[in-house]
Amino acid sequence: LTFERTPELVTTAYYNPNGLVVIYCKDRAIIDICRSIAHELVHHKQNLDGRLVNVVKDGEDGSPIENEANAVAGVIIRKY
């Protein structure tokens, strides 16, 4: 969790295939931070399962990998 922007952090969160998850928290609601955490952890699971092959391509809007991360994060937040 960070309150500082870095060159890699161009959105509100990112996942590095080495297992690093970074979530930007400054001026964000806790529910939005939790959703970002859930989303990036879905990407981590996808990576562990060998399904995250190309981080740039797989992370594009509308890709199956990105859609799954969005959907699962939404389900987790609804349960929260």
PDB file of N, CA and C in Angstrom, residues 4 6 8 11-12 15 19-21 23 25 27 32 44 53 56 64 72 74 79:
ATOM      1  N   GLU A   4       2.385   7.272  -2.401  1.00  0.00           N
ATOM      2  CA  GLU A   4       3.289   7.965  -3.319  1.00  0.00           C
ATOM      3  C   GLU A   4       3.163   7.369  -4.714  1.00  0.00           C
ATOM      4  N   THR A   6       4.727   6.414  -8.366  1.00  0.00           N
ATOM      5  CA  THR A   6       6.011   6.041  -8.950  1.00  0.00           C
ATOM      6  C   THR A   6       5.805   5.929 -10.464  1.00  0.00           C
ATOM      7  N   GLU A   8       5.989   3.381 -12.308  1.00  0.00           N
ATOM      8  CA  GLU A   8       5.239   2.157 -12.615  1.00  0.00           C
ATOM      9  C   GLU A   8       3.760   2.279 -12.256  1.00  0.00           C
ATOM     10  N   THR A  11      -1.831   3.812 -12.805  1.00  0.00           N
ATOM     11  CA  THR A  11      -3.247   3.671 -12.472  1.00  0.00           C
ATOM     12  C   THR A  11      -3.344   3.634 -10.942  1.00  0.00           C
ATOM     13  N   THR A  12      -4.400   3.061 -10.411  1.00  0.00           N
ATOM     14  CA  THR A  12      -4.529   3.005  -8.950  1.00  0.00           C
ATOM     15  C   THR A  12      -3.898   1.767  -8.348  1.00  0.00           C
ATOM     16  N   TYR A  15       0.090  -5.127 -10.732  1.00  0.00           N
ATOM     17  CA  TYR A  15       0.639  -6.419 -10.338  1.00  0.00           C
ATOM     18  C   TYR A  15       1.875  -6.693 -11.172  1.00  0.00           C
ATOM     19  N   GLY A  19       5.245 -11.246  -8.251  1.00  0.00           N
ATOM     20  CA  GLY A  19       4.415 -11.361  -7.055  1.00  0.00           C
ATOM     21  C   GLY A  19       4.205 -10.058  -6.305  1.00  0.00           C
ATOM     22  N   LEU A  20       4.682  -8.962  -6.852  1.00  0.00           N
ATOM     23  CA  LEU A  20       4.532  -7.660  -6.194  1.00  0.00           C
ATOM     24  C   LEU A  20       3.190  -7.031  -6.560  1.00  0.00           C
ATOM     25  N   VAL A  21       2.430  -6.667  -5.543  1.00  0.00           N
ATOM     26  CA  VAL A  21       1.168  -5.948  -5.726  1.00  0.00           C
ATOM     27  C   VAL A  21       1.341  -4.570  -5.107  1.00  0.00           C
ATOM     28  N   ILE A  23      -0.706  -0.925  -4.418  1.00  0.00           N
ATOM     29  CA  ILE A  23      -2.020  -0.269  -4.394  1.00  0.00           C
ATOM     30  C   ILE A  23      -1.827   1.173  -3.941  1.00  0.00           C
ATOM     31  N   CYS A  25      -3.215   4.491  -2.378  1.00  0.00           N
ATOM     32  CA  CYS A  25      -4.277   4.698  -1.386  1.00  0.00           C
ATOM     33  C   CYS A  25      -4.667   6.150  -1.145  1.00  0.00           C
ATOM     34  N   ASP A  27      -6.250   9.539  -0.958  1.00  0.00           N
ATOM     35  CA  ASP A  27      -7.530  10.134  -1.348  1.00  0.00           C
ATOM     36  C   ASP A  27      -8.495   9.131  -1.987  1.00  0.00           C
ATOM     37  N   ASP A  32     -12.742   1.153  -2.322  1.00  0.00           N
ATOM     38  CA  ASP A  32     -12.015   1.181  -3.601  1.00  0.00           C
ATOM     39  C   ASP A  32     -10.631   0.554  -3.455  1.00  0.00           C
ATOM     40  N   HIS A  44      -2.615 -12.295  -9.393  1.00  0.00           N
ATOM     41  CA  HIS A  44      -1.575 -13.145  -8.803  1.00  0.00           C
ATOM     42  C   HIS A  44      -1.961 -14.622  -8.929  1.00  0.00           C
ATOM     43  N   VAL A  53       0.234 -14.759 -19.155  1.00  0.00           N
ATOM     44  CA  VAL A  53       1.366 -14.993 -20.052  1.00  0.00           C
ATOM     45  C   VAL A  53       2.046 -13.692 -20.454  1.00  0.00           C
ATOM     46  N   VAL A  56       1.182  -7.119 -20.355  1.00  0.00           N
ATOM     47  CA  VAL A  56       0.622  -5.969 -21.085  1.00  0.00           C
ATOM     48  C   VAL A  56      -0.638  -6.386 -21.836  1.00  0.00           C
ATOM     49  N   PRO A  64      -9.862 -11.352 -21.607  1.00  0.00           N
ATOM     50  CA  PRO A  64     -10.452 -12.337 -20.688  1.00  0.00           C
ATOM     51  C   PRO A  64      -9.812 -12.312 -19.297  1.00  0.00           C
ATOM     52  N   VAL A  72     -14.281 -11.070 -10.489  1.00  0.00           N
ATOM     53  CA  VAL A  72     -14.032 -11.710  -9.188  1.00  0.00           C
ATOM     54  C   VAL A  72     -13.876 -10.648  -8.102  1.00  0.00           C
ATOM     55  N   GLY A  74     -15.292  -7.773  -8.044  1.00  0.00           N
ATOM     56  CA  GLY A  74     -16.647  -7.280  -7.776  1.00  0.00           C
ATOM     57  C   GLY A  74     -17.426  -8.203  -6.853  1.00  0.00           C
ATOM     58  N   LYS A  79     -19.601  -9.243  -1.328  1.00  0.00           N
ATOM     59  CA  LYS A  79     -19.670 -10.061  -0.109  1.00  0.00           C
ATOM     60  C   LYS A  79     -19.150  -9.285   1.102  1.00  0.00           C
TER      61      LYS A  79
END
